[in-house]
Short mmCIF file of N, CA and C in Angstrom, two decimals:
data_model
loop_
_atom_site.label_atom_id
_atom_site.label_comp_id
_atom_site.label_asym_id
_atom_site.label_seq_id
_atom_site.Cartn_x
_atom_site.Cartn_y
_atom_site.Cartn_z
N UNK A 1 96.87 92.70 80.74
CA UNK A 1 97.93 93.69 80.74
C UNK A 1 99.26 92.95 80.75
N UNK A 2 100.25 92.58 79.84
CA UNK A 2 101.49 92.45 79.82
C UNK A 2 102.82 93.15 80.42
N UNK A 3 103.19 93.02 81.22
CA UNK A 3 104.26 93.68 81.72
C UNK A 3 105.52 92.53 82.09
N UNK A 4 106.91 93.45 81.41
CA UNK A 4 107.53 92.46 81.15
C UNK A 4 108.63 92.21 82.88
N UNK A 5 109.39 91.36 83.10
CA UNK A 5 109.78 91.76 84.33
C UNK A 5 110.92 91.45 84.62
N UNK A 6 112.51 91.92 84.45
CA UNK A 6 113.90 90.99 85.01
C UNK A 6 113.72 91.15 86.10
N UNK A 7 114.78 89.70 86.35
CA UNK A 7 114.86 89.31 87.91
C UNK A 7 116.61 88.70 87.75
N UNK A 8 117.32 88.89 88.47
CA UNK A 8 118.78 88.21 87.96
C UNK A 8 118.34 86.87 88.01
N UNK A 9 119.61 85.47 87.57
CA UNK A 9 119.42 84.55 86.75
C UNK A 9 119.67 83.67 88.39
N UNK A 10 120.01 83.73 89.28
CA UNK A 10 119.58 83.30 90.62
C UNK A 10 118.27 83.15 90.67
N UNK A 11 117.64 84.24 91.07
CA UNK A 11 116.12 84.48 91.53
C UNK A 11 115.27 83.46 90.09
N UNK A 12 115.86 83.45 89.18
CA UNK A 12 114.69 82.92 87.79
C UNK A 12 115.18 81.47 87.98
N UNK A 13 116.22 81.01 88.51
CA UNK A 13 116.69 79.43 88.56
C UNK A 13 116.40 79.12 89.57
N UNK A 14 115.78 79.84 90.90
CA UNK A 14 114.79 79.39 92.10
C UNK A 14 113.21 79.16 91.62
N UNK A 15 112.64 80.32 90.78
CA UNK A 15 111.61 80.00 90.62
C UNK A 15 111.24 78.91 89.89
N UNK A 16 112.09 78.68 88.32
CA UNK A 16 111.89 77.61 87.55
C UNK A 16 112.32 76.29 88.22
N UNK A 17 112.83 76.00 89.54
CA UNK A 17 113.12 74.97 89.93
C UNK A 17 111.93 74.67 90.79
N UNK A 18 111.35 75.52 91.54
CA UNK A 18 109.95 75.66 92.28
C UNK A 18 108.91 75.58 91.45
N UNK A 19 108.74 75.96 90.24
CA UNK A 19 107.61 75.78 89.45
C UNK A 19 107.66 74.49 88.69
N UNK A 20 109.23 74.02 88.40
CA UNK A 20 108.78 72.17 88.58
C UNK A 20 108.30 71.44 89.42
N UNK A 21 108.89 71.44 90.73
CA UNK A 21 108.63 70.79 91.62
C UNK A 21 106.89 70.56 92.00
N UNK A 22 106.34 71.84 91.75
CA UNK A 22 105.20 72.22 91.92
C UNK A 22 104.13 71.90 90.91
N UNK A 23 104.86 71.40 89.46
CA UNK A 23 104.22 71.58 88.59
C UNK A 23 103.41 72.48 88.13
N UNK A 24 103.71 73.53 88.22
CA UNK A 24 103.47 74.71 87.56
C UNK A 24 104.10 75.08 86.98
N UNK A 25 103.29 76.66 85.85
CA UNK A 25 104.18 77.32 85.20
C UNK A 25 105.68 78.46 86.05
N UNK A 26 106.49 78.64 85.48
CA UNK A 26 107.07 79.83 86.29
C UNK A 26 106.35 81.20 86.44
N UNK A 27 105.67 81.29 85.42
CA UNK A 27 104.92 82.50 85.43
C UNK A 27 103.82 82.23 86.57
N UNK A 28 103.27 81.36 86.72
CA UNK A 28 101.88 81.41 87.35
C UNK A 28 102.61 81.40 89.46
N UNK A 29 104.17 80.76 89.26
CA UNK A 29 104.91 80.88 90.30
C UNK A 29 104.97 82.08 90.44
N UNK A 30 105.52 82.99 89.52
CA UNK A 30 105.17 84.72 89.83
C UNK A 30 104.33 85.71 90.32
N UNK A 31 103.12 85.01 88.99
CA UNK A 31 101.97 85.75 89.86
C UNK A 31 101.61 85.77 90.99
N UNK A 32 101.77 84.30 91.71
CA UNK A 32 101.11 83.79 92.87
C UNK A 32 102.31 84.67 93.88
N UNK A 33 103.06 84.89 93.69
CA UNK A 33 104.14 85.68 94.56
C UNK A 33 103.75 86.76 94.59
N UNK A 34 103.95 87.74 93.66
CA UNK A 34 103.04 89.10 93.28
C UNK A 34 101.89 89.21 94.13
N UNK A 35 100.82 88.93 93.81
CA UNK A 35 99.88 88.52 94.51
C UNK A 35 99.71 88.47 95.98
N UNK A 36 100.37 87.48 96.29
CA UNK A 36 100.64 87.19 97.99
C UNK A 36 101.09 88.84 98.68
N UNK A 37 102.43 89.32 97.68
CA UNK A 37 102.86 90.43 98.30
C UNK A 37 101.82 91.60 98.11
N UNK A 38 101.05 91.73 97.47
CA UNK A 38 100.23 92.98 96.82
C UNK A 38 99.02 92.77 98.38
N UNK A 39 98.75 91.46 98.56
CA UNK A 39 97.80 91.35 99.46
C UNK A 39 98.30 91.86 100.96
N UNK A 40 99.33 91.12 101.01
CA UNK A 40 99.50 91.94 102.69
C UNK A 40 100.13 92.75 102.87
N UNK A 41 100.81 93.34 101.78
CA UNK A 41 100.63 95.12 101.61
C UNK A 41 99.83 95.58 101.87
N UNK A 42 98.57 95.25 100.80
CA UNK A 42 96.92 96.11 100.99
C UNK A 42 96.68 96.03 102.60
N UNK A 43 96.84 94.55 103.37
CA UNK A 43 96.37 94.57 104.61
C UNK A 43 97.00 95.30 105.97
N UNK A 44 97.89 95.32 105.23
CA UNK A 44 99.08 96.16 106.43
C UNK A 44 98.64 97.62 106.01
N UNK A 45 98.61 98.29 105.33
CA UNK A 45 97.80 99.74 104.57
C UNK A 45 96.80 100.10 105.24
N UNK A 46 95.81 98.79 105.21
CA UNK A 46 94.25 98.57 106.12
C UNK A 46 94.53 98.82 107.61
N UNK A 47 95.46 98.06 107.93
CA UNK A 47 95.82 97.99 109.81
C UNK A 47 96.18 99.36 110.03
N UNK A 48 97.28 100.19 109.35
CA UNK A 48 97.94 101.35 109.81
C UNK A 48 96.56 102.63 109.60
N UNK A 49 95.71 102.47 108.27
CA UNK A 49 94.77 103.25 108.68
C UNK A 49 93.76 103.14 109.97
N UNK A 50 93.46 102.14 109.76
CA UNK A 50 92.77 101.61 110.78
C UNK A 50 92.95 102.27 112.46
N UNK A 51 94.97 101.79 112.35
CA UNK A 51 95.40 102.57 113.51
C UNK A 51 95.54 103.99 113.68
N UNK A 52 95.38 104.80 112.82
CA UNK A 52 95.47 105.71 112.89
C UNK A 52 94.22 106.89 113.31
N UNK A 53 92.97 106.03 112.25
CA UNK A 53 91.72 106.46 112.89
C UNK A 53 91.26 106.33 114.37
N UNK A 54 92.01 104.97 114.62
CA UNK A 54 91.57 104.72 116.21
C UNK A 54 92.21 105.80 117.32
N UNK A 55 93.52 106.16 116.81
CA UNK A 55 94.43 107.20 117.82
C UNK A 55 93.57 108.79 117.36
N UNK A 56 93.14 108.98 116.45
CA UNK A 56 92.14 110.30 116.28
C UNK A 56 91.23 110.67 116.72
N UNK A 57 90.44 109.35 116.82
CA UNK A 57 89.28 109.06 117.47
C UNK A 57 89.64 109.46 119.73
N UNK A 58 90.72 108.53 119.95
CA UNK A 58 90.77 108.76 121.05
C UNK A 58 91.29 110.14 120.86
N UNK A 59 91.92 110.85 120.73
CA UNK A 59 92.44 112.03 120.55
C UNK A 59 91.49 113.36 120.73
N UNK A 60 90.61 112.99 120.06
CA UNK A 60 88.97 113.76 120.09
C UNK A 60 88.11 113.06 121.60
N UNK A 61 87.90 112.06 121.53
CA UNK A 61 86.52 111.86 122.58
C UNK A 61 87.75 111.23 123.89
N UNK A 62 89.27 111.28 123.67
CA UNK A 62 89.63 110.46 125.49
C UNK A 62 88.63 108.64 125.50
N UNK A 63 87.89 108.71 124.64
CA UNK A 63 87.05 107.42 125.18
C UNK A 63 88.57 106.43 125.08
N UNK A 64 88.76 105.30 126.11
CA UNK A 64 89.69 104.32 125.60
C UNK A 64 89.16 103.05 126.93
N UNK A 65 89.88 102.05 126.38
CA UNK A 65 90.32 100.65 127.60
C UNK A 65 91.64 100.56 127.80
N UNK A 66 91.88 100.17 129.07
CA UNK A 66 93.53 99.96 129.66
C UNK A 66 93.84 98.26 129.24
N UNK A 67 94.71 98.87 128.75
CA UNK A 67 95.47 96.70 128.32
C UNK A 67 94.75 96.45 128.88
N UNK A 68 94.85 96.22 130.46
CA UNK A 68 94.54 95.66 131.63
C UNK A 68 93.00 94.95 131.39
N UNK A 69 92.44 95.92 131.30
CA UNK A 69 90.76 95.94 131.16
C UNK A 69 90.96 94.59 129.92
N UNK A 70 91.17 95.29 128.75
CA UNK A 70 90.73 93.93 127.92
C UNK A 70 91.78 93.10 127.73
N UNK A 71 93.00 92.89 128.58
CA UNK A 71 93.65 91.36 128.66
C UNK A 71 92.44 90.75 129.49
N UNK A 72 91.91 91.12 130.35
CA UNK A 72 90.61 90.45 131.54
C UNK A 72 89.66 89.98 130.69
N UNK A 73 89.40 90.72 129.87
CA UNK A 73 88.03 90.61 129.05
C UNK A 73 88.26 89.26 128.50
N UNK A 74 89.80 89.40 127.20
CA UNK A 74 89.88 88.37 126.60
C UNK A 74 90.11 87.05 127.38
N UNK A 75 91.01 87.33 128.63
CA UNK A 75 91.11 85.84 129.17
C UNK A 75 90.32 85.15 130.13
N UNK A 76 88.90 85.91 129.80
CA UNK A 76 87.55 85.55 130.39
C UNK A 76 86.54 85.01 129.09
N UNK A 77 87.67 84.59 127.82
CA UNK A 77 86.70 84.09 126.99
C UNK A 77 86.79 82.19 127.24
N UNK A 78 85.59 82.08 126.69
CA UNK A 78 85.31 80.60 127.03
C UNK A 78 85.39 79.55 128.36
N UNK A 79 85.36 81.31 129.41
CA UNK A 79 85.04 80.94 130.81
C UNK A 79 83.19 80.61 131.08
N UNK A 80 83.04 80.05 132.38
CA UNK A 80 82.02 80.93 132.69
C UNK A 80 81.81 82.39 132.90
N UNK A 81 82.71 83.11 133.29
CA UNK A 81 82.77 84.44 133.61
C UNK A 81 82.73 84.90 132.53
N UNK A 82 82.47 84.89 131.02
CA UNK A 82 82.90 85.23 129.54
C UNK A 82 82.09 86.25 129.66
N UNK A 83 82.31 87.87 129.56
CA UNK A 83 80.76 88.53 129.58
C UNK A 83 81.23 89.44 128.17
N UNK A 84 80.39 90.55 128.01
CA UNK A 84 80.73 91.43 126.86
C UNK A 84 81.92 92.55 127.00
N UNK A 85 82.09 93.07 126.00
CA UNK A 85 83.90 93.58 125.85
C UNK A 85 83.31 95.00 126.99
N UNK A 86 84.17 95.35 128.08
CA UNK A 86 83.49 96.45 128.59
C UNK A 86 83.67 97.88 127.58
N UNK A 87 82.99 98.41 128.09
CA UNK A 87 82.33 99.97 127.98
C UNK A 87 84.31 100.91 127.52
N UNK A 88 84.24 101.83 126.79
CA UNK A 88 85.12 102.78 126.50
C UNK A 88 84.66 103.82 127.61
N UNK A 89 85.85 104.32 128.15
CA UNK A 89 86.02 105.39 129.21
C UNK A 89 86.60 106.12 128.98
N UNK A 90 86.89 107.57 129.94
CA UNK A 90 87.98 108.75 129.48
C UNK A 90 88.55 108.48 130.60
#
């Protein structure tokens, strides 16, 4: 798919100076930018659904953990005391 793309002549005299340095193309400097941003877009998209199901979820069943509970949990990892994540409560 071809799509064509301006950028002012700043932004194109950063990249073509980065895509020497790098030895790369400028274009392939683009994509790889594109790219990068498209990805943790998608992942930030992922997190906020994610968060959102989780607040629905408690919303319906009350089940939850207090910070408290799993700051303990986590800073009981790679103790002896290390045990499993506790139980969801209302």
């Amino acid at each position: 798919m071809a799509t064509s793309l301006k950028i002012d002549d700043t932004l194109k005299g950063r990249v073509q100076h980065l895509a020497a340095i790098r030895d790369r193309s400028a274009h392939w400097i683009m994509c790889e930018a594109i790219r990068a941003y498209v990805d943790r877009e998608e992942a930030r998209e992922r997190f906020k659904a994610e968060a959102l199901a989780s607040w629905a979820e408690y919303q319906e069943t009350g089940l939850h953990l207090t910070g408290e509970e799993m700051a303990d949990w986590l800073n009981s990892w790679g103790t002896a005391d290390e045990g499993e994540c506790p139980p969801c409560h209302v």
